[in-house]
Amino acid sequence: MASTTYGLPGLPRRERCLVMGVVNVTPDSFSDGGRWFDHGRAVEHGLELAGQGADIVDVGGESTRPGAQRVSLDEELRRVVPVVRELTRQGVAVSIDTMRAQVADHAVQAGAVLVNDVSGGLADPSMAPLVAKAGVAYVLMHWRGHSHDMQRRAVYTDVVAEVHDELRDRMAAMVDEGVDPAQIVLDPGLGFAKRPEEAHNWQLLAHLDRFDDLGRPLLIAGSRKRFLGRLLADADGHDRPFSESDDATLALTALSAAAGAWCVRVHDVRPSADAVRVAAAWRTGGALLDEGRADAVGRGGSGR
């Protein structure tokens, strides 16, 4: 897999895999829905994640778990914009997790430096022009449809080749609409139109190097997802609960960092922040010992 180091507009540049911490300002997200629904608690949690070593804090106001229904534009704005504004005011590098260009626009105006769009620009045709105009970093995820029917679309002959080609084509489409390739981060979309019982997610993880030729950094977002719970099912075949798969997520972080991922998106930040630093020290024989948690989180300088 390609180098972990990329200069992206507005984001910290490190000689190691970055860690993105999750703040779900929702009542129904799959792993922690409701815990951070209050604005004050969401901000407090975001600051806590930054203090634990998150390089980026990802704020989202709409659940994308399988089967989830969409919320209104006004409700999504109400949930996320005050949280983004306060976290950025306090020096945190914030990404906005949204499929809506209007939400992305308001969040960027409030200080967000990255747009994390699980639809890869397919859910809202206004997203590409917005991202191009704003000049912010943009996560383009592999996506085949909204949560209510995405698993029905999880049909592949060769999941790695098809995800690769669909990401390539989406990136080309975004570039055609004015987005600079240097703004783009790619995400293979673990758990999104990927069936645990078909091992789609594991096939992608085992072949991350197949995405090297796309020339862009990779975000790996597998934290607490169902494919981990399925792997860790008990003797009766019951999946491990989401909240009890953090150890497996930590293993995923370490392996992703060692494989060259640009960033991992996780719910439990501190162990993953440790793991990416261990991976960097291991990979370089200790040459990156200054890549510790003493880095000023959110103030690491522009990646321009």
PDB file of C-alpha atoms in Angstrom:
ATOM      1  CA  MET A   1       0.000   0.000   0.000  1.00  0.00           C
ATOM      2  CA  ALA A   2       1.162   3.562  -0.698  1.00  0.00           C
ATOM      3  CA  SER A   3       2.649   5.997   1.814  1.00  0.00           C
ATOM      4  CA  THR A   4       0.538   7.177   4.732  1.00  0.00           C
ATOM      5  CA  THR A   5       1.731  10.766   4.284  1.00  0.00           C
ATOM      6  CA  TYR A   6      -0.365  13.096   2.152  1.00  0.00           C
ATOM      7  CA  GLY A   7      -0.732  16.856   2.215  1.00  0.00           C
ATOM      8  CA  LEU A   8      -4.441  17.610   2.381  1.00  0.00           C
ATOM      9  CA  PRO A   9      -5.853  21.127   2.681  1.00  0.00           C
ATOM     10  CA  GLY A  10      -6.452  22.218   6.268  1.00  0.00           C
ATOM     11  CA  LEU A  11      -5.512  18.881   7.878  1.00  0.00           C
ATOM     12  CA  PRO A  12      -2.596  17.848  10.083  1.00  0.00           C
ATOM     13  CA  ARG A  13       0.262  16.203   8.237  1.00  0.00           C
ATOM     14  CA  ARG A  14       1.890  13.372  10.142  1.00  0.00           C
ATOM     15  CA  GLU A  15       4.432  10.699   9.314  1.00  0.00           C
ATOM     16  CA  ARG A  16       1.945   8.102  10.579  1.00  0.00           C
ATOM     17  CA  CYS A  17      -1.640   6.992  10.158  1.00  0.00           C
ATOM     18  CA  LEU A  18      -4.097   9.604  11.460  1.00  0.00           C
ATOM     19  CA  VAL A  19      -6.948   8.864  13.855  1.00  0.00           C
ATOM     20  CA  MET A  20     -10.450  10.214  13.281  1.00  0.00           C
ATOM     21  CA  GLY A  21     -12.730  10.122  16.321  1.00  0.00           C
ATOM     22  CA  VAL A  22     -16.505   9.800  15.905  1.00  0.00           C
ATOM     23  CA  VAL A  23     -19.146  12.097  17.412  1.00  0.00           C
ATOM     24  CA  ASN A  24     -22.646  10.964  16.421  1.00  0.00           C
ATOM     25  CA  VAL A  25     -25.126  13.753  17.206  1.00  0.00           C
ATOM     26  CA  THR A  26     -27.979  11.319  16.640  1.00  0.00           C
ATOM     27  CA  PRO A  27     -30.511   9.313  18.645  1.00  0.00           C
ATOM     28  CA  ASP A  28     -30.147   6.191  16.497  1.00  0.00           C
ATOM     29  CA  SER A  29     -26.586   5.519  15.330  1.00  0.00           C
ATOM     30  CA  PHE A  30     -25.712   1.839  15.476  1.00  0.00           C
ATOM     31  CA  SER A  31     -23.057   1.893  18.193  1.00  0.00           C
ATOM     32  CA  ASP A  32     -23.696   4.870  20.453  1.00  0.00           C
ATOM     33  CA  GLY A  33     -26.911   6.515  19.288  1.00  0.00           C
ATOM     34  CA  GLY A  34     -28.273   8.999  21.802  1.00  0.00           C
ATOM     35  CA  ARG A  35     -25.212   9.339  24.038  1.00  0.00           C
ATOM     36  CA  TRP A  36     -24.054  12.574  22.383  1.00  0.00           C
ATOM     37  CA  PHE A  37     -27.385  13.875  21.050  1.00  0.00           C
ATOM     38  CA  ASP A  38     -27.258  16.898  23.347  1.00  0.00           C
ATOM     39  CA  HIS A  39     -25.066  19.650  21.880  1.00  0.00           C
ATOM     40  CA  GLY A  40     -23.158  20.249  25.093  1.00  0.00           C
ATOM     41  CA  ARG A  41     -22.386  16.568  25.554  1.00  0.00           C
ATOM     42  CA  ALA A  42     -21.388  16.245  21.902  1.00  0.00           C
ATOM     43  CA  VAL A  43     -18.883  19.084  22.232  1.00  0.00           C
ATOM     44  CA  GLU A  44     -17.553  17.656  25.488  1.00  0.00           C
ATOM     45  CA  HIS A  45     -17.107  14.265  23.847  1.00  0.00           C
ATOM     46  CA  GLY A  46     -15.355  15.775  20.828  1.00  0.00           C
ATOM     47  CA  LEU A  47     -12.894  17.588  23.077  1.00  0.00           C
ATOM     48  CA  GLU A  48     -12.340  14.390  25.038  1.00  0.00           C
ATOM     49  CA  LEU A  49     -11.542  12.500  21.824  1.00  0.00           C
ATOM     50  CA  ALA A  50      -9.093  15.221  20.764  1.00  0.00           C
ATOM     51  CA  GLY A  51      -7.436  15.009  24.149  1.00  0.00           C
ATOM     52  CA  GLN A  52      -7.111  11.247  23.746  1.00  0.00           C
ATOM     53  CA  GLY A  53      -5.218  11.662  20.500  1.00  0.00           C
ATOM     54  CA  ALA A  54      -7.757  12.130  17.708  1.00  0.00           C
ATOM     55  CA  ASP A  55      -6.213  14.132  14.872  1.00  0.00           C
ATOM     56  CA  ILE A  56      -9.665  14.781  13.405  1.00  0.00           C
ATOM     57  CA  VAL A  57     -13.106  14.709  15.027  1.00  0.00           C
ATOM     58  CA  ASP A  58     -15.898  13.577  12.685  1.00  0.00           C
ATOM     59  CA  VAL A  59     -19.288  15.107  13.503  1.00  0.00           C
ATOM     60  CA  GLY A  60     -22.413  13.557  12.000  1.00  0.00           C
ATOM     61  CA  GLY A  61     -26.116  14.214  12.417  1.00  0.00           C
ATOM     62  CA  GLU A  62     -27.650  11.391  10.388  1.00  0.00           C
ATOM     63  CA  SER A  63     -27.351   7.679  11.078  1.00  0.00           C
ATOM     64  CA  THR A  64     -26.231   5.547   8.144  1.00  0.00           C
ATOM     65  CA  ARG A  65     -26.667   2.192   9.856  1.00  0.00           C
ATOM     66  CA  PRO A  66     -28.418  -0.481   7.732  1.00  0.00           C
ATOM     67  CA  GLY A  67     -32.139   0.268   7.601  1.00  0.00           C
ATOM     68  CA  ALA A  68     -31.871   3.851   8.863  1.00  0.00           C
ATOM     69  CA  GLN A  69     -34.260   6.445   7.469  1.00  0.00           C
ATOM     70  CA  ARG A  70     -33.109   9.918   6.487  1.00  0.00           C
ATOM     71  CA  VAL A  71     -33.654  13.004   8.632  1.00  0.00           C
ATOM     72  CA  SER A  72     -34.724  16.382   7.268  1.00  0.00           C
ATOM     73  CA  LEU A  73     -32.200  18.976   6.152  1.00  0.00           C
ATOM     74  CA  ASP A  74     -33.240  21.377   8.906  1.00  0.00           C
ATOM     75  CA  GLU A  75     -32.890  18.720  11.585  1.00  0.00           C
ATOM     76  CA  GLU A  76     -29.448  17.670  10.364  1.00  0.00           C
ATOM     77  CA  LEU A  77     -28.306  21.300  10.382  1.00  0.00           C
ATOM     78  CA  ARG A  78     -29.725  21.815  13.881  1.00  0.00           C
ATOM     79  CA  ARG A  79     -27.808  18.819  15.156  1.00  0.00           C
ATOM     80  CA  VAL A  80     -24.361  19.432  13.730  1.00  0.00           C
ATOM     81  CA  VAL A  81     -23.603  23.088  13.039  1.00  0.00           C
ATOM     82  CA  PRO A  82     -23.379  24.296  16.674  1.00  0.00           C
ATOM     83  CA  VAL A  83     -21.147  21.329  17.531  1.00  0.00           C
ATOM     84  CA  VAL A  84     -18.823  21.953  14.575  1.00  0.00           C
ATOM     85  CA  ARG A  85     -18.609  25.653  15.393  1.00  0.00           C
ATOM     86  CA  GLU A  86     -17.695  25.141  19.042  1.00  0.00           C
ATOM     87  CA  LEU A  87     -15.168  22.375  18.428  1.00  0.00           C
ATOM     88  CA  THR A  88     -13.364  24.393  15.767  1.00  0.00           C
ATOM     89  CA  ARG A  89     -13.428  27.443  18.033  1.00  0.00           C
ATOM     90  CA  GLN A  90     -11.513  25.370  20.546  1.00  0.00           C
ATOM     91  CA  GLY A  91      -8.876  24.361  18.004  1.00  0.00           C
ATOM     92  CA  VAL A  92     -10.071  20.911  16.945  1.00  0.00           C
ATOM     93  CA  ALA A  93      -9.728  19.808  13.317  1.00  0.00           C
ATOM     94  CA  VAL A  94     -13.321  18.844  12.457  1.00  0.00           C
ATOM     95  CA  SER A  95     -14.800  16.833   9.611  1.00  0.00           C
ATOM     96  CA  ILE A  96     -18.500  16.859   8.777  1.00  0.00           C
ATOM     97  CA  ASP A  97     -20.104  13.493   8.071  1.00  0.00           C
ATOM     98  CA  THR A  98     -22.912  14.294   5.628  1.00  0.00           C
ATOM     99  CA  MET A  99     -24.358  13.435   2.229  1.00  0.00           C
ATOM    100  CA  ARG A 100     -25.938  16.885   1.809  1.00  0.00           C
ATOM    101  CA  ALA A 101     -24.118  19.764   0.136  1.00  0.00           C
ATOM    102  CA  GLN A 102     -26.044  22.356   2.153  1.00  0.00           C
ATOM    103  CA  VAL A 103     -25.008  20.732   5.422  1.00  0.00           C
ATOM    104  CA  ALA A 104     -21.415  20.526   4.186  1.00  0.00           C
ATOM    105  CA  ASP A 105     -21.533  24.210   3.215  1.00  0.00           C
ATOM    106  CA  HIS A 106     -22.832  25.336   6.625  1.00  0.00           C
ATOM    107  CA  ALA A 107     -20.307  23.129   8.409  1.00  0.00           C
ATOM    108  CA  VAL A 108     -17.383  24.437   6.359  1.00  0.00           C
ATOM    109  CA  GLN A 109     -18.514  27.985   7.106  1.00  0.00           C
ATOM    110  CA  ALA A 110     -18.550  26.972  10.785  1.00  0.00           C
ATOM    111  CA  GLY A 111     -14.948  25.772  10.500  1.00  0.00           C
ATOM    112  CA  ALA A 112     -14.974  22.155   9.269  1.00  0.00           C
ATOM    113  CA  VAL A 113     -11.880  21.284   7.220  1.00  0.00           C
ATOM    114  CA  LEU A 114     -13.053  17.993   5.707  1.00  0.00           C
ATOM    115  CA  VAL A 115     -16.307  16.705   4.212  1.00  0.00           C
ATOM    116  CA  ASN A 116     -16.866  12.982   4.843  1.00  0.00           C
ATOM    117  CA  ASP A 117     -19.498  11.910   2.329  1.00  0.00           C
ATOM    118  CA  VAL A 118     -20.500   8.246   2.533  1.00  0.00           C
ATOM    119  CA  SER A 119     -22.326   8.553  -0.790  1.00  0.00           C
ATOM    120  CA  GLY A 120     -19.257   9.659  -2.733  1.00  0.00           C
ATOM    121  CA  GLY A 121     -21.225  12.543  -4.210  1.00  0.00           C
ATOM    122  CA  LEU A 122     -24.044  10.355  -5.515  1.00  0.00           C
ATOM    123  CA  ALA A 123     -26.713  11.388  -2.987  1.00  0.00           C
ATOM    124  CA  ASP A 124     -26.533  15.103  -3.803  1.00  0.00           C
ATOM    125  CA  PRO A 125     -25.458  16.418  -7.233  1.00  0.00           C
ATOM    126  CA  SER A 126     -24.572  19.744  -5.600  1.00  0.00           C
ATOM    127  CA  MET A 127     -21.813  18.175  -3.506  1.00  0.00           C
ATOM    128  CA  ALA A 128     -19.065  18.237  -6.136  1.00  0.00           C
ATOM    129  CA  PRO A 129     -19.477  21.947  -6.986  1.00  0.00           C
ATOM    130  CA  LEU A 130     -19.583  22.782  -3.271  1.00  0.00           C
ATOM    131  CA  VAL A 131     -16.403  20.853  -2.496  1.00  0.00           C
ATOM    132  CA  ALA A 132     -14.647  22.320  -5.542  1.00  0.00           C
ATOM    133  CA  LYS A 133     -15.560  25.856  -4.517  1.00  0.00           C
ATOM    134  CA  ALA A 134     -14.725  25.382  -0.837  1.00  0.00           C
ATOM    135  CA  GLY A 135     -11.384  23.738  -1.571  1.00  0.00           C
ATOM    136  CA  VAL A 136     -11.635  21.474   1.481  1.00  0.00           C
ATOM    137  CA  ALA A 137     -10.517  17.867   1.802  1.00  0.00           C
ATOM    138  CA  TYR A 138     -13.182  15.360   0.786  1.00  0.00           C
ATOM    139  CA  VAL A 139     -13.697  11.704   1.679  1.00  0.00           C
ATOM    140  CA  LEU A 140     -15.239   9.857  -1.258  1.00  0.00           C
ATOM    141  CA  MET A 141     -16.650   6.541  -0.058  1.00  0.00           C
ATOM    142  CA  HIS A 142     -17.758   3.550  -2.114  1.00  0.00           C
ATOM    143  CA  TRP A 143     -21.575   3.581  -2.037  1.00  0.00           C
ATOM    144  CA  ARG A 144     -24.368   1.762  -3.810  1.00  0.00           C
ATOM    145  CA  GLY A 145     -27.454   3.226  -2.175  1.00  0.00           C
ATOM    146  CA  HIS A 146     -29.102   4.574   0.951  1.00  0.00           C
ATOM    147  CA  SER A 147     -29.199   2.636   4.204  1.00  0.00           C
ATOM    148  CA  HIS A 148     -32.721   1.304   3.770  1.00  0.00           C
ATOM    149  CA  ASP A 149     -31.740  -0.857   0.796  1.00  0.00           C
ATOM    150  CA  MET A 150     -27.954  -0.851   0.510  1.00  0.00           C
ATOM    151  CA  GLN A 151     -27.503  -4.489   1.533  1.00  0.00           C
ATOM    152  CA  ARG A 152     -29.781  -5.591  -1.301  1.00  0.00           C
ATOM    153  CA  ARG A 153     -27.204  -4.053  -3.643  1.00  0.00           C
ATOM    154  CA  ALA A 154     -24.293  -6.008  -2.151  1.00  0.00           C
ATOM    155  CA  VAL A 155     -23.886  -8.320  -5.149  1.00  0.00           C
ATOM    156  CA  TYR A 156     -20.357  -8.760  -6.515  1.00  0.00           C
ATOM    157  CA  THR A 157     -18.441 -11.090  -8.763  1.00  0.00           C
ATOM    158  CA  ASP A 158     -15.119  -9.668  -7.561  1.00  0.00           C
ATOM    159  CA  VAL A 159     -15.682  -7.235  -4.699  1.00  0.00           C
ATOM    160  CA  VAL A 160     -12.149  -5.820  -4.728  1.00  0.00           C
ATOM    161  CA  ALA A 161     -12.080  -5.143  -8.459  1.00  0.00           C
ATOM    162  CA  GLU A 162     -15.603  -3.715  -8.506  1.00  0.00           C
ATOM    163  CA  VAL A 163     -15.091  -1.415  -5.518  1.00  0.00           C
ATOM    164  CA  HIS A 164     -11.778  -0.273  -7.010  1.00  0.00           C
ATOM    165  CA  ASP A 165     -13.341   0.514 -10.382  1.00  0.00           C
ATOM    166  CA  GLU A 166     -16.390   2.240  -8.908  1.00  0.00           C
ATOM    167  CA  LEU A 167     -14.177   4.438  -6.734  1.00  0.00           C
ATOM    168  CA  ARG A 168     -12.010   5.257  -9.766  1.00  0.00           C
ATOM    169  CA  ASP A 169     -15.062   6.244 -11.778  1.00  0.00           C
ATOM    170  CA  ARG A 170     -16.563   8.351  -8.979  1.00  0.00           C
ATOM    171  CA  MET A 171     -13.271  10.157  -8.489  1.00  0.00           C
ATOM    172  CA  ALA A 172     -13.094  10.892 -12.200  1.00  0.00           C
ATOM    173  CA  ALA A 173     -16.645  12.249 -12.117  1.00  0.00           C
ATOM    174  CA  MET A 174     -15.850  14.528  -9.175  1.00  0.00           C
ATOM    175  CA  VAL A 175     -12.713  15.795 -10.899  1.00  0.00           C
ATOM    176  CA  ASP A 176     -14.726  16.482 -14.053  1.00  0.00           C
ATOM    177  CA  GLU A 177     -16.950  18.717 -11.907  1.00  0.00           C
ATOM    178  CA  GLY A 178     -14.025  20.767 -10.690  1.00  0.00           C
ATOM    179  CA  VAL A 179     -12.753  18.952  -7.592  1.00  0.00           C
ATOM    180  CA  ASP A 180      -8.949  18.920  -7.395  1.00  0.00           C
ATOM    181  CA  PRO A 181      -7.688  15.326  -7.079  1.00  0.00           C
ATOM    182  CA  ALA A 182      -5.429  16.572  -4.267  1.00  0.00           C
ATOM    183  CA  GLN A 183      -8.572  17.182  -2.163  1.00  0.00           C
ATOM    184  CA  ILE A 184      -9.758  13.574  -2.351  1.00  0.00           C
ATOM    185  CA  VAL A 185      -9.470  10.754   0.176  1.00  0.00           C
ATOM    186  CA  LEU A 186     -10.892   7.360  -0.790  1.00  0.00           C
ATOM    187  CA  ASP A 187     -12.846   5.021   1.500  1.00  0.00           C
ATOM    188  CA  PRO A 188     -13.712   1.452   0.406  1.00  0.00           C
ATOM    189  CA  GLY A 189     -16.941   1.650   2.408  1.00  0.00           C
ATOM    190  CA  LEU A 190     -16.635  -1.202   4.877  1.00  0.00           C
ATOM    191  CA  GLY A 191     -20.109  -2.307   5.919  1.00  0.00           C
ATOM    192  CA  PHE A 192     -21.885  -0.307   3.205  1.00  0.00           C
ATOM    193  CA  ALA A 193     -23.371  -2.704   0.659  1.00  0.00           C
ATOM    194  CA  LYS A 194     -20.848  -5.273   1.893  1.00  0.00           C
ATOM    195  CA  ARG A 195     -22.207  -8.516   3.373  1.00  0.00           C
ATOM    196  CA  PRO A 196     -20.477  -9.985   6.449  1.00  0.00           C
ATOM    197  CA  GLU A 197     -21.558 -13.484   5.486  1.00  0.00           C
ATOM    198  CA  GLU A 198     -19.882 -13.078   2.073  1.00  0.00           C
ATOM    199  CA  ALA A 199     -16.619 -11.775   3.622  1.00  0.00           C
ATOM    200  CA  HIS A 200     -16.763  -8.695   1.378  1.00  0.00           C
ATOM    201  CA  ASN A 201     -15.132  -6.489   4.026  1.00  0.00           C
ATOM    202  CA  TRP A 202     -12.316  -8.925   4.733  1.00  0.00           C
ATOM    203  CA  GLN A 203     -11.541  -9.316   1.037  1.00  0.00           C
ATOM    204  CA  LEU A 204     -11.174  -5.548   0.739  1.00  0.00           C
ATOM    205  CA  LEU A 205      -8.948  -5.340   3.813  1.00  0.00           C
ATOM    206  CA  ALA A 206      -6.757  -8.179   2.592  1.00  0.00           C
ATOM    207  CA  HIS A 207      -6.150  -6.345  -0.693  1.00  0.00           C
ATOM    208  CA  LEU A 208      -5.769  -2.676   0.235  1.00  0.00           C
ATOM    209  CA  ASP A 209      -2.682  -2.559  -1.974  1.00  0.00           C
ATOM    210  CA  ARG A 210      -4.969  -2.972  -4.997  1.00  0.00           C
ATOM    211  CA  PHE A 211      -6.034   0.658  -4.469  1.00  0.00           C
ATOM    212  CA  ASP A 212      -2.489   2.037  -4.693  1.00  0.00           C
ATOM    213  CA  ASP A 213      -2.806   2.821  -8.384  1.00  0.00           C
ATOM    214  CA  LEU A 214      -5.583   5.334  -7.655  1.00  0.00           C
ATOM    215  CA  GLY A 215      -2.932   7.538  -6.100  1.00  0.00           C
ATOM    216  CA  ARG A 216      -5.005   8.823  -3.190  1.00  0.00           C
ATOM    217  CA  PRO A 217      -4.951   8.249   0.581  1.00  0.00           C
ATOM    218  CA  LEU A 218      -7.264   5.658   2.113  1.00  0.00           C
ATOM    219  CA  LEU A 219      -9.559   6.089   5.096  1.00  0.00           C
ATOM    220  CA  ILE A 220     -10.443   2.805   6.831  1.00  0.00           C
ATOM    221  CA  ALA A 221     -13.689   2.978   8.793  1.00  0.00           C
ATOM    222  CA  GLY A 222     -14.475  -0.422  10.296  1.00  0.00           C
ATOM    223  CA  SER A 223     -14.942   0.508  13.939  1.00  0.00           C
ATOM    224  CA  ARG A 224     -17.548  -1.633  15.739  1.00  0.00           C
ATOM    225  CA  LYS A 225     -19.124  -2.727  12.468  1.00  0.00           C
ATOM    226  CA  ARG A 226     -21.155  -5.870  12.061  1.00  0.00           C
ATOM    227  CA  PHE A 227     -18.505  -7.828  10.191  1.00  0.00           C
ATOM    228  CA  LEU A 228     -16.368  -7.701  13.349  1.00  0.00           C
ATOM    229  CA  GLY A 229     -19.273  -8.879  15.497  1.00  0.00           C
ATOM    230  CA  ARG A 230     -19.908 -11.710  13.061  1.00  0.00           C
ATOM    231  CA  LEU A 231     -16.259 -12.792  13.212  1.00  0.00           C
ATOM    232  CA  LEU A 232     -16.452 -12.877  17.018  1.00  0.00           C
ATOM    233  CA  ALA A 233     -19.810 -14.658  17.259  1.00  0.00           C
ATOM    234  CA  ASP A 234     -20.328 -16.942  20.256  1.00  0.00           C
ATOM    235  CA  ALA A 235     -20.758 -20.707  20.185  1.00  0.00           C
ATOM    236  CA  ASP A 236     -24.498 -20.289  19.548  1.00  0.00           C
ATOM    237  CA  GLY A 237     -23.874 -18.127  16.509  1.00  0.00           C
ATOM    238  CA  HIS A 238     -24.868 -14.825  18.132  1.00  0.00           C
ATOM    239  CA  ASP A 239     -22.835 -11.869  16.863  1.00  0.00           C
ATOM    240  CA  ARG A 240     -20.637 -10.031  19.367  1.00  0.00           C
ATOM    241  CA  PRO A 241     -22.443  -6.782  20.391  1.00  0.00           C
ATOM    242  CA  PHE A 242     -21.192  -3.584  18.778  1.00  0.00           C
ATOM    243  CA  SER A 243     -20.038  -2.184  22.105  1.00  0.00           C
ATOM    244  CA  GLU A 244     -17.874  -5.251  22.766  1.00  0.00           C
ATOM    245  CA  SER A 245     -15.852  -5.203  19.565  1.00  0.00           C
ATOM    246  CA  ASP A 246     -13.390  -2.441  20.451  1.00  0.00           C
ATOM    247  CA  ASP A 247     -10.526  -4.910  20.869  1.00  0.00           C
ATOM    248  CA  ALA A 248     -11.164  -6.194  17.353  1.00  0.00           C
ATOM    249  CA  THR A 249     -11.335  -2.584  16.128  1.00  0.00           C
ATOM    250  CA  LEU A 250      -7.941  -1.968  17.727  1.00  0.00           C
ATOM    251  CA  ALA A 251      -6.475  -4.899  15.799  1.00  0.00           C
ATOM    252  CA  LEU A 252      -8.001  -3.460  12.634  1.00  0.00           C
ATOM    253  CA  THR A 253      -6.382  -0.089  13.398  1.00  0.00           C
ATOM    254  CA  ALA A 254      -2.941  -1.601  13.935  1.00  0.00           C
ATOM    255  CA  LEU A 255      -3.103  -3.687  10.777  1.00  0.00           C
ATOM    256  CA  SER A 256      -4.473  -0.796   8.693  1.00  0.00           C
ATOM    257  CA  ALA A 257      -1.747   1.535   9.949  1.00  0.00           C
ATOM    258  CA  ALA A 258       0.928  -1.064   9.223  1.00  0.00           C
ATOM    259  CA  ALA A 259      -0.519  -1.505   5.721  1.00  0.00           C
ATOM    260  CA  GLY A 260      -0.201   2.229   5.027  1.00  0.00           C
ATOM    261  CA  ALA A 261      -3.708   3.613   5.635  1.00  0.00           C
ATOM    262  CA  TRP A 262      -3.826   7.414   5.790  1.00  0.00           C
ATOM    263  CA  CYS A 263      -6.419   7.459   8.573  1.00  0.00           C
ATOM    264  CA  VAL A 264      -8.658   5.192  10.645  1.00  0.00           C
ATOM    265  CA  ARG A 265     -12.113   6.246  11.833  1.00  0.00           C
ATOM    266  CA  VAL A 266     -12.863   4.909  15.320  1.00  0.00           C
ATOM    267  CA  HIS A 267     -15.218   5.313  18.274  1.00  0.00           C
ATOM    268  CA  ASP A 268     -12.725   4.458  21.039  1.00  0.00           C
ATOM    269  CA  VAL A 269      -9.814   6.790  20.306  1.00  0.00           C
ATOM    270  CA  ARG A 270      -7.141   6.302  22.956  1.00  0.00           C
ATOM    271  CA  PRO A 271      -6.158   2.689  22.108  1.00  0.00           C
ATOM    272  CA  SER A 272      -6.121   3.458  18.383  1.00  0.00           C
ATOM    273  CA  ALA A 273      -4.042   6.594  18.967  1.00  0.00           C
ATOM    274  CA  ASP A 274      -1.529   4.367  20.752  1.00  0.00           C
ATOM    275  CA  ALA A 275      -1.643   1.738  18.010  1.00  0.00           C
ATOM    276  CA  VAL A 276      -0.886   4.095  15.107  1.00  0.00           C
ATOM    277  CA  ARG A 277       2.122   5.453  16.984  1.00  0.00           C
ATOM    278  CA  VAL A 278       3.387   1.947  17.690  1.00  0.00           C
ATOM    279  CA  ALA A 279       2.929   1.090  14.002  1.00  0.00           C
ATOM    280  CA  ALA A 280       4.923   4.171  12.962  1.00  0.00           C
ATOM    281  CA  ALA A 281       7.745   3.422  15.394  1.00  0.00           C
ATOM    282  CA  TRP A 282       7.814  -0.219  14.273  1.00  0.00           C
ATOM    283  CA  ARG A 283       7.788   0.643  10.579  1.00  0.00           C
ATOM    284  CA  THR A 284      10.651   3.141  10.897  1.00  0.00           C
ATOM    285  CA  GLY A 285      12.742   1.463  13.565  1.00  0.00           C
ATOM    286  CA  GLY A 286      12.018   4.245  16.024  1.00  0.00           C
ATOM    287  CA  ALA A 287      12.731   7.145  13.665  1.00  0.00           C
ATOM    288  CA  LEU A 288       9.312   8.680  14.362  1.00  0.00           C
ATOM    289  CA  LEU A 289       9.365   8.799  18.143  1.00  0.00           C
ATOM    290  CA  ASP A 290       8.341  12.469  17.991  1.00  0.00           C
ATOM    291  CA  GLU A 291       4.987  11.435  16.483  1.00  0.00           C
ATOM    292  CA  GLY A 292       3.557  11.072  19.998  1.00  0.00           C
ATOM    293  CA  ARG A 293       0.415  12.325  21.632  1.00  0.00           C
ATOM    294  CA  ALA A 294       2.222  15.532  22.632  1.00  0.00           C
ATOM    295  CA  ASP A 295       1.407  16.817  19.136  1.00  0.00           C
ATOM    296  CA  ALA A 296      -0.984  19.770  19.385  1.00  0.00           C
ATOM    297  CA  VAL A 297      -4.189  18.089  18.315  1.00  0.00           C
ATOM    298  CA  GLY A 298      -6.022  20.056  15.665  1.00  0.00           C
ATOM    299  CA  ARG A 299      -3.176  22.557  15.368  1.00  0.00           C
ATOM    300  CA  GLY A 300      -0.689  20.504  13.383  1.00  0.00           C
ATOM    301  CA  GLY A 301      -0.605  22.972  10.537  1.00  0.00           C
ATOM    302  CA  SER A 302      -2.117  22.958   7.105  1.00  0.00           C
ATOM    303  CA  GLY A 303      -1.482  20.120   4.726  1.00  0.00           C
ATOM    304  CA  ARG A 304      -1.241  22.578   1.861  1.00  0.00           C
TER     305      ARG A 304
END
